Coordinates of C-alpha atoms and ligand atoms in Angstrom, one line a residue:
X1 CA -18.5 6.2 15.9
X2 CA -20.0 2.5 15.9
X3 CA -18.0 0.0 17.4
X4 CA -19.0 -2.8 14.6
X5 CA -16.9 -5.8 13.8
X6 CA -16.0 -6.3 10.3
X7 CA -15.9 -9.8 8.4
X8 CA -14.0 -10.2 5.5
X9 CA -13.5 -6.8 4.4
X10 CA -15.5 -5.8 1.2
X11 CA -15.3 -2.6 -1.1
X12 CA -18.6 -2.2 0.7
X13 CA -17.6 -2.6 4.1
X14 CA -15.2 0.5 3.4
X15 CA -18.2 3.0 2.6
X16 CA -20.0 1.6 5.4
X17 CA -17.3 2.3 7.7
X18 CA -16.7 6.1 5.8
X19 CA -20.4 6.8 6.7
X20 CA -20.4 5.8 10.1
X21 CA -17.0 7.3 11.1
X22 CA -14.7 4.1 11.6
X23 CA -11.3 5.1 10.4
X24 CA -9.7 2.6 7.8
X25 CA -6.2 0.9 8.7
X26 CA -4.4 0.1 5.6
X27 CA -0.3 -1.4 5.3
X28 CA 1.3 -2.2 2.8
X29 CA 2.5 -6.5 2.7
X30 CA 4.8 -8.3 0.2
X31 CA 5.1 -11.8 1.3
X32 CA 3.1 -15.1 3.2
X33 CA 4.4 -14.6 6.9
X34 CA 3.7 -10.8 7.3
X35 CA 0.5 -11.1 5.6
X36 CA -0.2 -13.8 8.3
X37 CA 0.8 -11.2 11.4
X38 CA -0.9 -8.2 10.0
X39 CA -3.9 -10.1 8.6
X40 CA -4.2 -11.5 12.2
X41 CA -3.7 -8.3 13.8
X42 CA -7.1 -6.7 12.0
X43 CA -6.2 -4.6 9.4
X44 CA -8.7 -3.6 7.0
X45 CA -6.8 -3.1 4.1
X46 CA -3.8 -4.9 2.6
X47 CA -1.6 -3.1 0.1
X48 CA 0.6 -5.5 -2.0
X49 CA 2.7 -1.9 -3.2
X50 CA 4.8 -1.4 -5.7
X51 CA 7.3 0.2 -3.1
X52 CA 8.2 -3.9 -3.0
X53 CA 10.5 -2.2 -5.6
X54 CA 12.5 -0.4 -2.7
X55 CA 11.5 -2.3 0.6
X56 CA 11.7 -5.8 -1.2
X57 CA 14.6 -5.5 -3.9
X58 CA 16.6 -2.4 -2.9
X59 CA 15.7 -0.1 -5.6
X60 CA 15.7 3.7 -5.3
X61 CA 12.8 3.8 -7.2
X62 CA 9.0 1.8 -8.2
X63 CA 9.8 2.1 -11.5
X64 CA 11.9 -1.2 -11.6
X65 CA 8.9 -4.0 -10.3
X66 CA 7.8 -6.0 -13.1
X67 CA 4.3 -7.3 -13.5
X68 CA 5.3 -10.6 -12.9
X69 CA 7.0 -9.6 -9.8
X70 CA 3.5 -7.9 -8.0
X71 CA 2.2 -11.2 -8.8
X72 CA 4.4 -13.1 -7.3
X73 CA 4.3 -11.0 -4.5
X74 CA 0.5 -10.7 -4.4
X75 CA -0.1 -14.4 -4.5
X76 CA 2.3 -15.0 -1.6
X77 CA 0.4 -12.6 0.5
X78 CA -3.2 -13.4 -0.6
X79 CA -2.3 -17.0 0.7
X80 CA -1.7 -15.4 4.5
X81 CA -5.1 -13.4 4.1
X82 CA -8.3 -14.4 5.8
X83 CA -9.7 -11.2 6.5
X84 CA -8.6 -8.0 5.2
X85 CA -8.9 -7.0 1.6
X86 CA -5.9 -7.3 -0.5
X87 CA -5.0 -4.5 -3.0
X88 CA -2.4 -4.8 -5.5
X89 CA -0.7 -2.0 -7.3
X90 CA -0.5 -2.0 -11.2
X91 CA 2.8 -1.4 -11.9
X92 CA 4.8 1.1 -13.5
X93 CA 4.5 0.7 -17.4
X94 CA 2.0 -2.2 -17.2
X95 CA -1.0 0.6 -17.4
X96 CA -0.2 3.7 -18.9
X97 CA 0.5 3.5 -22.8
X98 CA -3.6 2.1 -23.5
X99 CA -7.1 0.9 -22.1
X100 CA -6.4 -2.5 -23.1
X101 CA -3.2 -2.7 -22.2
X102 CA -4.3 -1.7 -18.5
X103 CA -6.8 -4.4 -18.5
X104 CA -4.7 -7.2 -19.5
X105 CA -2.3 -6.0 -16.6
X106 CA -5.4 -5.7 -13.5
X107 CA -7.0 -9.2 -15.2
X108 CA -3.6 -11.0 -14.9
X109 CA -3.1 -9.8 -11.1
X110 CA -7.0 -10.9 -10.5
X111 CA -6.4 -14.4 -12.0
X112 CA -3.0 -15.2 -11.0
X113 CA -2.8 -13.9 -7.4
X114 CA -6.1 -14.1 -6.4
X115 CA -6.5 -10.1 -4.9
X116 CA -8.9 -8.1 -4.6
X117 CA -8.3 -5.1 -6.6
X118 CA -6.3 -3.0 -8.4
X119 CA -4.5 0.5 -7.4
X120 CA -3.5 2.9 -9.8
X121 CA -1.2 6.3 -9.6
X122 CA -3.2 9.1 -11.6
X123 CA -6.3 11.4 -12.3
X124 CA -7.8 12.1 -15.5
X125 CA -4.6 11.0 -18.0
X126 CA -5.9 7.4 -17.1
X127 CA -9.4 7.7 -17.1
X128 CA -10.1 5.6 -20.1
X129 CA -7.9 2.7 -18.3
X130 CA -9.8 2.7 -15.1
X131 CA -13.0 3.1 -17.1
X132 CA -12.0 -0.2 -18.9
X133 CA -10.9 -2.0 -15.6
X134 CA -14.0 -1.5 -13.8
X135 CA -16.1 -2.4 -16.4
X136 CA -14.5 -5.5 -16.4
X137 CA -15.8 -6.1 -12.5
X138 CA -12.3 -5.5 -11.2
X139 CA -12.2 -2.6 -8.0
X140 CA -10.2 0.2 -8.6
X141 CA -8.4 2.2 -5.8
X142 CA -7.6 5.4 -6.8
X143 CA -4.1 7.1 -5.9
X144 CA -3.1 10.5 -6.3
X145 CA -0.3 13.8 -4.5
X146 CA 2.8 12.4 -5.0
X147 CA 2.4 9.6 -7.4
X148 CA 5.9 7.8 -6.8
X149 CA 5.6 6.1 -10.5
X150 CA 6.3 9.9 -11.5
X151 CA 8.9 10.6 -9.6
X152 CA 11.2 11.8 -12.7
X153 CA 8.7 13.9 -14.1
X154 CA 8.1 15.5 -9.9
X155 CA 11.7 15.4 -9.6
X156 CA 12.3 15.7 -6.0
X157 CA 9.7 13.4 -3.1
X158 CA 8.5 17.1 -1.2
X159 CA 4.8 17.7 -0.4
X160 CA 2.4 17.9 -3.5
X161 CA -0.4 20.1 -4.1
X162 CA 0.9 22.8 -1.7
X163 CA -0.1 25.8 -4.9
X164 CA -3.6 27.0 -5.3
X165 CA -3.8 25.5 -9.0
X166 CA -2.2 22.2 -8.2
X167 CA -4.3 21.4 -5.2
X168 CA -7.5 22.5 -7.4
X169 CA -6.4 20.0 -9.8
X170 CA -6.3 17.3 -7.6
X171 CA -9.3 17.6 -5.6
X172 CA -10.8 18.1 -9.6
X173 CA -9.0 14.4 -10.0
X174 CA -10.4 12.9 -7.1
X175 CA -14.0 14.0 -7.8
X176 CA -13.6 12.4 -11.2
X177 CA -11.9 9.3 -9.5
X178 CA -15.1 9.2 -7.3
X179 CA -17.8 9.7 -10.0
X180 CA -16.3 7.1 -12.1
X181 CA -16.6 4.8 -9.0
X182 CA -13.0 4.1 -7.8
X183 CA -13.9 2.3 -4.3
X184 CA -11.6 4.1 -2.8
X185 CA -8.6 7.1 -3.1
X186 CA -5.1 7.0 -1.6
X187 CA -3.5 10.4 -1.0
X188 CA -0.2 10.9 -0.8
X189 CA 1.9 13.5 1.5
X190 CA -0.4 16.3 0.6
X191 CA -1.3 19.4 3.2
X192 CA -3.8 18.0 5.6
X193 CA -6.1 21.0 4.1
X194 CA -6.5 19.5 0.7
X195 CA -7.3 15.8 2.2
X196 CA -10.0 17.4 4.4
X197 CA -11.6 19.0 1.3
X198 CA -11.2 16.0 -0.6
X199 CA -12.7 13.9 2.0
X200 CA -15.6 15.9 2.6
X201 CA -16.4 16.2 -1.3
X202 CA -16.4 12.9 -2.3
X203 CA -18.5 9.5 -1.0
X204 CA -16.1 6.8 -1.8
X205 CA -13.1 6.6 1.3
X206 CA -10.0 8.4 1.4
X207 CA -6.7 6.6 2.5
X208 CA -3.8 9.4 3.9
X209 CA -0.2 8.7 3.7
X210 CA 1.4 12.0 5.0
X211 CA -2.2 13.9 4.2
X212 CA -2.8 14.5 8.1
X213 CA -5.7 13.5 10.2
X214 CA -9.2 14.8 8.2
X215 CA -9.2 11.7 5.7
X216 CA -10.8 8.4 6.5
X217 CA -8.1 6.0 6.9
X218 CA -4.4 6.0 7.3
X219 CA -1.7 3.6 5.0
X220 CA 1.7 3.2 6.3
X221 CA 4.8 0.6 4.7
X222 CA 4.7 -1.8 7.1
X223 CA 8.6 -2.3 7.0
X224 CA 8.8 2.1 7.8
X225 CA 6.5 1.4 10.8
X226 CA 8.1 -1.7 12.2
X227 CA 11.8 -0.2 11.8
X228 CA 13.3 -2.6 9.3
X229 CA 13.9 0.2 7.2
X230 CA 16.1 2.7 8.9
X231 CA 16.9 5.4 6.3
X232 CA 13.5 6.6 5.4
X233 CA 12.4 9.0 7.7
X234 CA 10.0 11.4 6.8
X235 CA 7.8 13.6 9.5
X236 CA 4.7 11.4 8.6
X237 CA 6.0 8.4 9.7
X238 CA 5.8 7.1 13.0
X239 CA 7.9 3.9 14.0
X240 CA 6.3 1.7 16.9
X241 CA 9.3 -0.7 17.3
X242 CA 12.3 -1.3 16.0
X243 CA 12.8 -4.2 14.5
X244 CA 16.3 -3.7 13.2
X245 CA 17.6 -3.5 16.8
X246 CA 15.9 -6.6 17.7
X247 CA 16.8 -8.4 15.1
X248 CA 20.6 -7.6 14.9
X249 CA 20.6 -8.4 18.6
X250 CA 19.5 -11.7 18.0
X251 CA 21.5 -12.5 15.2
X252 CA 24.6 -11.0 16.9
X253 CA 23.7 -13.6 19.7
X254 CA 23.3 -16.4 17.0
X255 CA 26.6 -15.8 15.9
X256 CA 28.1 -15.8 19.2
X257 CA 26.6 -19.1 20.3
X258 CA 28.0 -20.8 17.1
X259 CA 31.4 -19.6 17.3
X260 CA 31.2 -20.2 21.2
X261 CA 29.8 -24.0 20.7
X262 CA 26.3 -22.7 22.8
X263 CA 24.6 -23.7 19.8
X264 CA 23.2 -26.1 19.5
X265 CA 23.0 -27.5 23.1
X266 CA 22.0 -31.4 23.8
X267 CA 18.1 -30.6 24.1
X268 CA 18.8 -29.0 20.7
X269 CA 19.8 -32.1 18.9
X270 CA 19.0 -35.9 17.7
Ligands
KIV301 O1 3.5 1.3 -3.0 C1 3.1 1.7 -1.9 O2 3.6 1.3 -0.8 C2 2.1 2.7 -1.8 C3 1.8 3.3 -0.5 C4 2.9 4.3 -0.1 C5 0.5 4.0 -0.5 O3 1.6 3.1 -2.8

């Protein structure tokens, strides 16, 4: 495993660090200050997601983000980005009905945010789209297990690809994803068998949410990780602080300073 330092962070620079063994670290960002922090902090990847949907807006479900709204988001966080390579997720409806449809959407998000690429949920139902997109120049990320855009026709968020025929499909998708030259594949809460085959079959890097350990880079929602969100708790997730305590602690002090005339003292005004 080399020790390299990364500039900005290419599509290349992600194969190079596949071949040589450096695990990718990927979270997902909505907005200017976050992007700043985690930017900062030295992630590879940054994930504008469409889980801005839930996390951002309160939805149950992606299905509600807008085109408009990704952009908005994406532009807010490509301005707090130096270094890591911003992703932005086509969403839900602005890809799926035809090729030129699905350009129009990844162009827009290229021109008006000023990302990176493009990520999109699916295998071979939207090959023609992703064909279309990269011939444009535009960078595809692939994504594919449980594809929350789908989550009506899943019905239920449990692990994907657990059946012989449904795992063959997938790692079939992700070789197709790969040929057609995706730069890279997000899999999501699949058995950490499957992402191991996956990863060794194909060139371009794999990104595990929930897949286990054998892929070559991990994605979490940053909000999950840093405990602002407190009812999602599935066994993938790990949170390394939490944020809601902190932050209700200080707010609870805020209040109490006000009401108890501690705020603002005499340094604290004009
Ligand atoms: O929208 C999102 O946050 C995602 C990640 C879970 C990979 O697609």
């Amino acid at each position: 495993m080399s020790n390299k330092e990364y500039k900005r962070v290419t599509t290349h620079t992600l194969l190079e660090m596949k071949q040589s063994g450096d695990k990718i670290s990927m979270l997902t960002c909505y907005d200017y200050s976050m992007a700043k922090i985690i930017d900062y902090s030295g992630i590879d990847i940054i994930l504008v997601g469409d889980s801005a949907s839930n996390v951002m807006a309160g939805h149950e479900t992606t299905l509600p983000i807008t085109l408009d709204q990704m952009i908005y988001h994406a532009s807010s966080v490509v301005r707090g980005v130096k270094r890591a390579l911003v992703v932005v997720d086509l969403p839900f409806g602005s890809y799926q009905s035809d090729p030129n449809e699905a350009l129009r959407s990844a162009i827009r998000i290229m021109k008006e945010s000023g990302a990176h690429a493009v990520k999109m949920e699916g295998g071979s139902e939207i090959k023609d789209s992703i064909i279309k997109i990269l011939n444009a120049g535009i960078p595809v990320m692939g994504h594919l297990g449980l594809t929350p855009q789908s989550i009506y026709k899943f019905g239920t968020y449990t692990v994907r690809a657990k059946e012989n025929e449904e795992a063959k499909r997938l790692i079939e998708d992700a070789k197709l994803l790969d040929n057609l030259g995706c730069f890279g594949i997000v899999l999501e809460k699949i058995p950490a068998a499957v992402s191991k085959k996956v990863t060794n079959a194909i060139s371009s890097p794999v990104i595990g949410i929930g897949a286990g350990s054998n892929v070559d880079g991990q994605v979490l929602v940053t909000h999950d990780l840093v405990g602002l969100s407190t009812e999602f708790n599935p066994r993938f997730l790990r949170r390394y602080v939490d944020l809601n305590d902190i932050m209700s602690k200080a707010i609870k002090s805020y209040i109490k300073d006000v009401k108890s005339l501690n705020f603002p003292n005499k340094k604290e005004q004009y």
